[in-house]
Tab-separated table of C-alpha atoms and ligand atoms in Angstrom:
chain	number	residue	atom	x	y	z
A	1	MET	CA	-26.077	85.791	90.895
A	2	ILE	CA	-23.694	87.917	92.923
A	3	VAL	CA	-20.077	86.857	92.996
A	4	VAL	CA	-18.164	87.966	96.049
A	5	SER	CA	-14.436	87.503	96.234
A	6	VAL	CA	-12.911	87.265	99.670
A	7	ALA	CA	-9.514	86.367	101.036
A	8	VAL	CA	-9.701	83.636	103.626
A	9	GLY	CA	-7.506	81.152	105.403
A	10	LEU	CA	-8.197	77.638	104.084
A	11	THR	CA	-7.925	75.916	107.450
A	12	ALA	CA	-6.152	76.462	110.700
A	13	TYR	CA	-3.223	74.674	109.104
A	14	ALA	CA	-2.899	76.443	105.770
A	15	ILE	CA	-2.673	80.179	105.845
A	16	LEU	CA	-3.251	81.426	102.366
A	17	ASN	CA	-3.910	84.599	100.508
A	18	LEU	CA	-6.129	83.051	97.879
A	19	ASP	CA	-9.487	84.122	96.568
A	20	ILE	CA	-12.545	81.944	96.857
A	21	ASP	CA	-15.734	82.779	94.996
A	22	ILE	CA	-18.922	82.620	96.984
A	23	HIS	CA	-21.960	82.101	94.806
A	24	MET	CA	-24.986	83.696	96.438
A	25	LYS	CA	-28.251	82.412	95.027
A	26	ASP	CA	-31.807	83.637	95.322
A	27	VAL	CA	-33.006	81.544	98.232
A	28	SER	CA	-36.626	82.566	97.749
A	29	ALA	CA	-36.795	80.213	94.745
A	30	ALA	CA	-37.641	76.542	95.115
A	31	SER	CA	-34.989	74.396	96.725
A	32	PRO	CA	-32.345	73.736	94.006
A	33	THR	CA	-31.652	70.178	92.927
A	34	GLU	CA	-28.676	70.659	90.614
A	35	PRO	CA	-25.209	69.816	91.991
A	36	LEU	CA	-23.136	72.633	93.368
A	37	SER	CA	-20.679	73.798	90.751
A	38	ASP	CA	-17.689	74.032	93.053
A	39	LEU	CA	-17.325	72.492	96.472
A	40	ASP	CA	-13.765	73.656	97.013
A	41	VAL	CA	-12.739	70.075	97.632
A	42	TYR	CA	-10.607	67.863	95.397
A	43	TYR	CA	-12.031	64.458	94.557
A	44	PRO	CA	-9.215	62.368	92.999
A	45	GLY	CA	-10.033	61.023	89.579
A	46	THR	CA	-12.785	63.532	88.826
A	47	GLU	CA	-10.975	66.604	87.495
A	48	ALA	CA	-9.265	67.149	84.167
A	49	LEU	CA	-6.006	69.058	84.346
A	50	GLY	CA	-5.709	72.072	82.047
A	51	PRO	CA	-3.004	71.846	79.368
A	52	ASP	CA	-0.979	74.549	81.125
A	53	GLU	CA	-1.743	73.421	84.654
A	54	MET	CA	0.346	71.630	87.287
A	55	ARG	CA	-1.274	69.685	90.124
A	56	ILE	CA	0.723	68.799	93.212
A	57	VAL	CA	-0.699	66.404	95.780
A	58	ALA	CA	0.809	65.960	99.243
A	59	LEU	CA	0.858	62.221	99.934
A	60	GLY	CA	3.156	62.249	102.944
A	61	THR	CA	3.882	65.279	105.097
A	62	GLY	CA	4.580	64.064	108.630
A	63	GLN	CA	7.649	63.349	110.689
A	64	PRO	CA	9.727	60.243	110.030
A	65	SER	CA	7.368	57.754	111.687
A	66	PRO	CA	4.094	57.512	109.749
A	67	ARG	CA	0.778	57.793	111.588
A	68	PRO	CA	-2.828	57.489	110.389
A	69	LYS	CA	-3.108	61.202	109.683
A	70	GLN	CA	0.280	61.708	108.021
A	71	ALA	CA	2.531	59.343	106.087
A	72	ALA	CA	6.238	60.028	105.713
A	73	ALA	CA	7.493	62.119	102.791
A	74	CYS	CA	5.848	61.723	99.383
A	75	TRP	CA	4.649	64.223	96.774
A	76	LEU	CA	2.915	63.635	93.457
A	77	VAL	CA	3.314	66.104	90.609
A	78	GLU	CA	0.950	65.854	87.639
A	79	LEU	CA	1.399	68.012	84.552
A	80	GLY	CA	-1.075	69.132	81.927
A	81	ASN	CA	0.865	67.140	79.312
A	82	GLY	CA	-0.056	63.933	81.195
A	83	ASP	CA	3.323	63.337	82.843
A	84	LYS	CA	3.370	62.270	86.473
A	85	PHE	CA	6.257	62.237	88.928
A	86	LEU	CA	6.629	60.977	92.475
A	87	PHE	CA	9.078	62.728	94.766
A	88	ASP	CA	10.079	60.391	97.608
A	89	LEU	CA	8.130	57.312	98.674
A	90	GLY	CA	8.256	57.510	102.452
A	91	ALA	CA	6.832	54.919	104.798
A	92	GLY	CA	3.045	54.837	104.726
A	93	CYS	CA	2.556	56.735	101.457
A	94	HIS	CA	1.580	53.807	99.229
A	95	GLU	CA	-2.054	53.829	100.306
A	96	ARG	CA	-2.210	57.584	99.671
A	97	ILE	CA	-0.907	56.962	96.161
A	98	ALA	CA	-3.627	54.354	95.626
A	99	ALA	CA	-6.241	56.912	96.649
A	100	GLN	CA	-5.335	59.049	93.617
A	101	LYS	CA	-7.044	56.597	91.228
A	102	ILE	CA	-4.177	56.737	88.749
A	103	PRO	CA	-3.270	53.490	86.923
A	104	TYR	CA	0.182	52.296	88.017
A	105	ASP	CA	1.450	52.396	84.442
A	106	PHE	CA	1.398	56.169	84.645
A	107	MET	CA	3.330	56.350	87.903
A	108	ASP	CA	6.655	54.934	86.783
A	109	LYS	CA	8.989	57.855	87.587
A	110	VAL	CA	10.276	58.239	91.146
A	111	PHE	CA	12.822	60.759	92.419
A	112	LEU	CA	14.470	60.030	95.779
A	113	SER	CA	15.911	62.932	97.762
A	114	HIS	CA	17.938	60.661	100.068
A	115	LEU	CA	17.959	57.180	101.497
A	116	HIS	CA	16.306	57.680	104.878
A	117	VAL	CA	13.458	55.235	105.405
A	118	ASP	CA	10.972	58.068	105.784
A	119	HIS	CA	11.787	59.008	102.173
A	120	TYR	CA	11.835	55.615	100.486
A	121	GLY	CA	10.367	53.150	102.978
A	122	ASP	CA	7.394	52.329	100.740
A	123	LEU	CA	9.459	51.895	97.575
A	124	ALA	CA	9.482	48.090	97.715
A	125	SER	CA	5.739	47.981	98.331
A	126	PHE	CA	5.123	50.335	95.419
A	127	TRP	CA	7.570	48.468	93.161
A	128	LEU	CA	6.439	44.898	93.792
A	129	GLY	CA	2.853	45.635	94.716
A	130	GLY	CA	2.669	47.527	91.444
A	131	THR	CA	3.433	44.375	89.453
A	132	VAL	CA	0.131	42.795	90.441
A	133	MET	CA	-1.626	46.154	90.381
A	134	ASN	CA	-1.046	46.374	86.654
A	135	ARG	CA	2.088	48.448	86.199
A	136	LEU	CA	3.262	47.037	82.869
A	137	THR	CA	6.289	49.281	82.483
A	138	PRO	CA	9.620	49.246	84.348
A	139	LEU	CA	9.794	51.388	87.485
A	140	ARG	CA	12.257	54.203	86.832
A	141	ILE	CA	14.049	55.611	89.878
A	142	TRP	CA	16.404	58.563	90.102
A	143	GLY	CA	18.462	58.981	93.272
A	144	PRO	CA	21.756	60.475	94.457
A	145	SER	CA	25.169	58.914	94.816
A	146	GLY	CA	26.844	58.922	98.231
A	147	ALA	CA	30.303	59.836	99.436
A	148	THR	CA	31.303	56.247	98.584
A	149	PRO	CA	29.541	53.735	96.293
A	150	GLU	CA	27.896	51.830	99.154
A	151	PHE	CA	26.101	54.981	100.275
A	152	GLY	CA	24.577	55.526	96.832
A	153	THR	CA	21.113	54.794	95.447
A	154	LYS	CA	22.354	52.119	93.023
A	155	TYR	CA	23.956	50.071	95.789
A	156	ALA	CA	20.867	50.381	98.008
A	157	LEU	CA	18.469	49.326	95.260
A	158	ASP	CA	20.702	46.438	94.164
A	159	LEU	CA	20.429	45.205	97.742
A	160	MET	CA	16.685	45.833	97.740
A	161	GLU	CA	16.343	43.560	94.715
A	162	LYS	CA	18.348	40.916	96.551
A	163	MET	CA	16.315	41.373	99.726
A	164	TYR	CA	13.108	40.714	97.802
A	165	ILE	CA	14.430	37.773	95.791
A	166	TRP	CA	11.746	35.471	97.253
A	167	ASP	CA	8.992	37.936	96.405
A	168	VAL	CA	10.260	38.443	92.845
A	169	ALA	CA	10.558	34.685	92.346
A	170	THR	CA	6.906	34.201	93.254
A	171	ARG	CA	5.467	36.670	90.774
A	172	ALA	CA	7.117	36.210	87.400
A	173	GLY	CA	5.413	32.890	86.646
A	174	PHE	CA	1.982	34.150	87.708
A	175	VAL	CA	1.547	37.630	86.200
A	176	ASP	CA	2.905	39.853	83.432
A	177	PHE	CA	6.053	40.956	85.256
A	178	ARG	CA	7.259	43.831	83.065
A	179	GLY	CA	6.519	46.206	85.953
A	180	GLY	CA	9.003	44.332	88.141
A	181	VAL	CA	11.964	45.668	86.210
A	182	LEU	CA	13.834	48.413	88.076
A	183	GLU	CA	15.589	51.087	86.049
A	184	VAL	CA	17.913	52.957	88.407
A	185	HIS	CA	19.503	56.279	87.481
A	186	GLU	CA	22.091	57.374	90.026
A	187	PHE	CA	23.371	60.921	89.687
A	188	PRO	CA	26.107	62.759	91.619
A	189	TYR	CA	24.847	64.091	94.944
A	190	ASP	CA	27.150	67.077	94.572
A	191	GLY	CA	25.864	68.134	91.172
A	192	VAL	CA	24.758	71.756	91.366
A	193	ASN	CA	21.676	72.432	89.272
A	194	ASN	CA	22.643	69.627	86.874
A	195	VAL	CA	19.967	68.247	84.588
A	196	ILE	CA	19.149	64.677	85.643
A	197	TYR	CA	15.954	64.241	83.587
A	198	GLU	CA	14.819	65.809	80.332
A	199	GLU	CA	11.882	64.349	78.430
A	200	ASN	CA	8.690	65.593	76.862
A	201	GLY	CA	9.373	69.247	77.692
A	202	VAL	CA	10.061	68.514	81.361
A	203	VAL	CA	13.453	69.292	82.904
A	204	ILE	CA	14.406	68.114	86.385
A	205	ARG	CA	17.608	69.278	88.061
A	206	SER	CA	19.190	68.337	91.364
A	207	ILE	CA	20.918	70.511	93.936
A	208	PRO	CA	22.847	69.291	96.995
A	209	ALA	CA	21.233	69.257	100.436
A	210	ILE	CA	22.890	69.193	103.859
A	211	HIS	CA	21.401	66.447	105.952
A	212	ALA	CA	22.951	63.795	108.204
A	213	ILE	CA	25.792	62.756	105.854
A	214	ASP	CA	26.718	63.434	102.228
A	215	GLY	CA	24.210	62.102	99.726
A	216	ALA	CA	21.023	64.143	100.172
A	217	VAL	CA	19.579	66.364	97.441
A	218	SER	CA	16.626	68.529	96.466
A	219	PHE	CA	14.910	68.704	93.070
A	220	ILE	CA	13.769	71.446	90.718
A	221	LEU	CA	11.185	70.592	88.055
A	222	GLU	CA	10.525	73.038	85.216
A	223	TRP	CA	7.815	72.672	82.607
A	224	ASN	CA	5.825	75.041	80.484
A	225	GLY	CA	7.159	78.136	82.247
A	226	LEU	CA	6.291	76.757	85.695
A	227	LYS	CA	8.858	75.927	88.344
A	228	PHE	CA	8.319	73.403	91.153
A	229	VAL	CA	10.915	72.854	93.856
A	230	TYR	CA	10.941	69.838	96.134
A	231	GLY	CA	13.271	70.139	99.074
A	232	GLY	CA	14.255	66.888	100.716
A	233	ASP	CA	15.537	67.024	104.267
A	234	THR	CA	18.124	69.719	104.720
A	235	PHE	CA	19.760	72.269	106.961
A	236	PRO	CA	19.294	75.642	105.257
A	237	ASN	CA	21.708	75.731	102.347
A	238	LYS	CA	22.958	78.163	99.737
A	239	TRP	CA	22.013	75.979	96.764
A	240	TYR	CA	18.330	75.927	97.656
A	241	VAL	CA	18.279	79.670	98.248
A	242	GLU	CA	19.979	80.345	94.905
A	243	TYR	CA	18.277	77.838	92.620
A	244	ALA	CA	14.779	77.740	94.086
A	245	LYS	CA	14.388	81.452	93.348
A	246	GLY	CA	11.543	82.147	90.963
A	247	ALA	CA	9.680	79.015	92.033
A	248	ASP	CA	5.945	78.999	91.604
A	249	LEU	CA	5.731	76.491	94.431
A	250	ALA	CA	8.643	75.787	96.753
A	251	ILE	CA	8.451	72.891	99.214
A	252	HIS	CA	10.991	72.865	102.021
A	253	GLU	CA	11.075	70.906	105.226
A	254	CYS	CA	9.826	72.645	108.370
A	255	PHE	CA	10.531	70.431	111.357
A	256	LEU	CA	8.779	70.598	114.694
A	257	PRO	CA	10.213	73.237	117.087
A	258	PRO	CA	12.668	71.658	119.575
A	259	THR	CA	10.467	72.659	122.514
A	260	LEU	CA	7.564	70.580	121.169
A	261	MET	CA	9.886	67.633	120.532
A	262	VAL	CA	10.814	67.758	124.222
A	263	THR	CA	7.281	68.138	125.586
A	264	LYS	CA	5.400	65.881	123.153
A	265	GLN	CA	7.993	63.337	122.042
A	266	GLY	CA	10.353	62.855	124.948
A	267	PHE	CA	13.500	64.094	123.216
A	268	THR	CA	16.143	65.509	125.520
A	269	PRO	CA	16.743	69.220	124.921
A	270	SER	CA	20.116	68.566	123.303
A	271	GLU	CA	18.708	65.816	121.054
A	272	ALA	CA	15.816	68.054	120.050
A	273	LEU	CA	18.094	70.970	119.220
A	274	MET	CA	20.462	68.828	117.156
A	275	VAL	CA	17.722	67.026	115.233
A	276	ALA	CA	15.304	69.917	114.656
A	277	SER	CA	17.745	72.714	113.938
A	278	GLN	CA	21.015	71.143	112.770
A	279	ALA	CA	20.055	67.983	110.837
A	280	HIS	CA	16.741	69.548	109.798
A	281	SER	CA	15.295	73.059	109.508
A	282	SER	CA	13.131	74.403	112.326
A	283	PRO	CA	10.177	76.678	111.507
A	284	GLU	CA	12.206	79.883	111.902
A	285	GLN	CA	14.901	78.503	109.566
A	286	PHE	CA	12.282	77.377	107.035
A	287	GLY	CA	10.724	80.856	107.128
A	288	LYS	CA	14.075	82.554	106.608
A	289	VAL	CA	14.782	80.361	103.576
A	290	MET	CA	11.370	81.247	102.107
A	291	SER	CA	12.049	84.954	102.672
A	292	MET	CA	15.203	84.593	100.617
A	293	VAL	CA	13.613	82.483	97.855
A	294	LYS	CA	10.305	84.399	97.619
A	295	PRO	CA	8.239	81.721	95.868
A	296	ARG	CA	4.676	82.376	94.741
A	297	ILE	CA	3.783	80.025	97.568
A	298	GLY	CA	6.055	78.417	100.161
A	299	VAL	CA	5.099	75.004	101.496
A	300	GLY	CA	6.401	73.608	104.791
A	301	TYR	CA	6.143	69.947	105.731
A	302	HIS	CA	7.793	67.220	107.829
A	303	PHE	CA	6.098	67.912	111.144
A	304	TYR	CA	3.078	66.440	112.911
A	305	ASN	CA	0.554	69.066	111.927
A	306	ASP	CA	-2.203	69.208	114.553
A	307	PHE	CA	-4.448	71.721	116.283
A	308	ASP	CA	-1.931	72.065	119.084
A	309	THR	CA	1.255	72.214	116.996
A	310	ALA	CA	0.189	74.262	113.955
A	311	PRO	CA	-0.333	77.564	115.844
A	312	GLU	CA	3.162	77.482	117.335
A	313	VAL	CA	4.793	76.379	114.086
A	314	LEU	CA	2.973	79.162	112.229
A	315	GLU	CA	3.930	81.772	114.818
A	316	ARG	CA	7.574	80.781	114.513
A	317	VAL	CA	7.513	80.747	110.694
A	318	ARG	CA	5.958	84.197	110.755
A	319	LYS	CA	8.939	85.547	112.707
A	320	THR	CA	10.988	85.188	109.541
A	321	TYR	CA	8.527	84.994	106.595
A	322	ASP	CA	5.390	86.953	105.758
A	323	GLY	CA	4.689	85.624	102.259
A	324	PRO	CA	2.116	83.146	100.899
A	325	LEU	CA	2.330	79.941	102.873
A	326	ALA	CA	0.836	76.516	103.317
A	327	LEU	CA	1.751	74.170	106.152
A	328	ALA	CA	1.073	70.885	104.439
A	329	LEU	CA	-1.105	68.001	105.479
A	330	ASP	CA	-1.567	64.727	103.637
A	331	TYR	CA	-3.986	65.102	100.731
A	332	MET	CA	-3.518	68.850	100.405
A	333	VAL	CA	-3.719	69.677	96.687
A	334	PHE	CA	-2.195	72.596	94.807
A	335	ASN	CA	-3.367	73.571	91.323
A	336	VAL	CA	-0.779	75.878	89.790
A	337	THR	CA	-1.078	77.954	86.627
A	338	LYS	CA	0.644	81.168	85.619
A	339	ASP	CA	-2.371	83.132	86.869
A	340	ASP	CA	-3.453	81.298	89.964
A	341	ILE	CA	-2.489	78.939	92.751
A	342	ARG	CA	-5.405	77.142	94.271
A	343	VAL	CA	-5.027	75.141	97.485
A	344	ARG	CA	-7.593	72.628	98.666
A	345	MET	CA	-7.905	69.473	100.677
A	346	SER	CA	-8.969	66.195	99.057
A	347	ALA	CA	-11.967	64.090	99.938
A	348	ILE	CA	-10.669	60.533	99.938
A	349	ASP	CA	-12.667	57.479	98.997
A	350	GLU	CA	-11.664	54.844	101.551
A	351	GLU	CA	-13.219	52.150	99.348
A	352	VAL	CA	-11.024	52.913	96.336
A	353	TRP	CA	-9.339	50.039	94.487
A	354	PRO	CA	-6.158	50.347	92.457
A	355	SER	CA	-7.057	51.320	88.906
A	356	PRO	CA	-7.038	48.564	86.247
A	357	ALA	CA	-4.326	48.435	83.608
A	358	LEU	CA	-4.985	50.334	80.400
A	359	LYS	CA	-2.350	48.423	78.401
A	360	GLU	CA	-2.864	44.914	77.120
A	361	LYS	CA	-1.254	42.263	79.319
A	362	ASN	CA	1.151	39.593	78.177
A	363	PRO	CA	0.614	36.050	79.422
A	364	PRO	CA	2.794	35.072	82.416
A	365	ASP	CA	6.145	33.466	81.608
A	366	ASP	CA	5.687	29.793	82.564
A	367	SER	CA	9.443	29.232	82.435
A	368	LYS	CA	9.791	31.541	85.468
A	369	MET	CA	7.584	29.308	87.606
A	370	ILE	CA	9.681	27.704	90.347
A	371	PRO	CA	8.358	24.248	91.304
A	372	PHE	CA	7.565	23.261	94.870
A	373	SER	CA	9.612	20.586	96.589
A	374	ASP	CA	8.168	17.089	96.882
A	375	PHE	CA	7.763	17.820	100.592
A	376	THR	CA	5.435	20.782	100.016
A	377	LYS	CA	3.606	18.996	97.222
A	378	SER	CA	2.896	16.132	99.597
A	379	GLY	CA	0.783	18.448	101.748
A	380	ALA	CA	-1.565	19.775	99.067
A	381	LEU	CA	-5.274	18.974	99.189
A	382	PRO	CA	-6.458	19.437	95.576
A	383	MET	CA	-10.210	19.382	96.443
A	384	LEU	CA	-11.013	19.016	92.757
A	385	GLU	CA	-14.710	18.626	93.482
A	386	VAL	CA	-14.533	22.249	94.760
A	387	VAL	CA	-11.878	23.685	92.457
A	388	GLN	CA	-12.894	22.189	89.111
A	389	PRO	CA	-16.287	23.981	89.086
A	390	ILE	CA	-14.486	27.277	89.709
A	391	PHE	CA	-12.275	26.658	86.683
A	392	ASP	CA	-15.233	25.494	84.609
A	393	GLU	CA	-17.161	28.650	85.456
A	394	VAL	CA	-14.313	30.968	84.429
A	395	ASN	CA	-13.385	28.950	81.319
A	396	GLU	CA	-16.973	28.957	80.145
A	397	LYS	CA	-17.455	32.652	80.816
A	398	TYR	CA	-14.244	33.806	79.121
A	399	GLY	CA	-13.673	31.062	76.525
A	400	THR	CA	-10.395	29.927	78.113
A	401	GLU	CA	-9.037	26.435	78.751
A	402	VAL	CA	-7.109	26.774	81.973
A	403	GLU	CA	-6.574	23.646	84.072
A	404	PRO	CA	-5.877	23.440	87.827
A	405	THR	CA	-2.214	22.894	88.677
A	406	TRP	CA	-3.026	20.802	91.727
A	407	LYS	CA	-4.626	17.504	90.747
B	501	ZN	ZN1	16.223	62.382	106.294
B	502	ZN	ZN1	12.868	63.001	106.507
């Protein structure tokens, strides 16, 4: 077998300086039947993570409005020690999370960069959907304060709990509801490189970001000598440039160029300039930041990444940055060790179901069951001749003695 190592670009969208081994076999032999050893594709749920390895999966990379190809902001970080972290839960990302085949119990730590809907629009779905998808632990959420209390994460999530009071009331009497508990950790938005999380050898710090109004941040995760930086939305800022230095993988927003926002999205020129280059970072600004940070690989996201936008975005980034780069798409996967950074796309199983719980469930709390009014009860059609056999079948199969409520 001859092993040839070549440097190639992964796709038109990700321009990388990574080596890929090409295994050249003797084709004169009979047609091989064994599986290929390495397809250069990531299949969620099929690969062990090395004890010193970090895997980062892009689960939302597009602009604020989600579309089939790209959800809004969300990134999953998995560590070789088993820890998993979600950075932002933007609109549309929940189904991408489900595609990872990770039981919900193990996705109970969420870090919010700011309170724009494209960064936490799927939080309620993930929180409450998770309670029937077998998350049996509280959902822990870290997010920044605001300039005043009502602009902070705690206030927003208190209101979210109130907004979903009907939903919460329906679940507690039916399923083990431990996963419905929210544990909110608000930290100062103006903390500079302050530790906001430290457990199990993992340290996460926050740095301020400059975006829209006070109350946006970016995160730095360090573990096992590896450094991961997740930039939420931001105008280029001195904190990112200073504290992201030395990153193995540095994510930073890279918005669409204003010209494309005018031609493809109907923004006026002044709107496009203000949004793309003052509230956000345009490709040239993203590139300049990466040139100052010099990560092992810089990752740009937060633009609609297509055949007709990627070339222009890349050309503009390359005006200011010539280092290792990936322009992210949903389901792009990064395996990071001290020796190597491997970038692939995932193959997603559209038929995937949420993974079953691994912990033992408690019985539902009957006292939490809220009774129907007499009015609603008066409309029920018990159909016992249909329902009783269903109960009998299950009771017989599992040795239970559950009775229908409606009789
Ligand atoms: Zn934003
Ligand atoms: Zn955003």
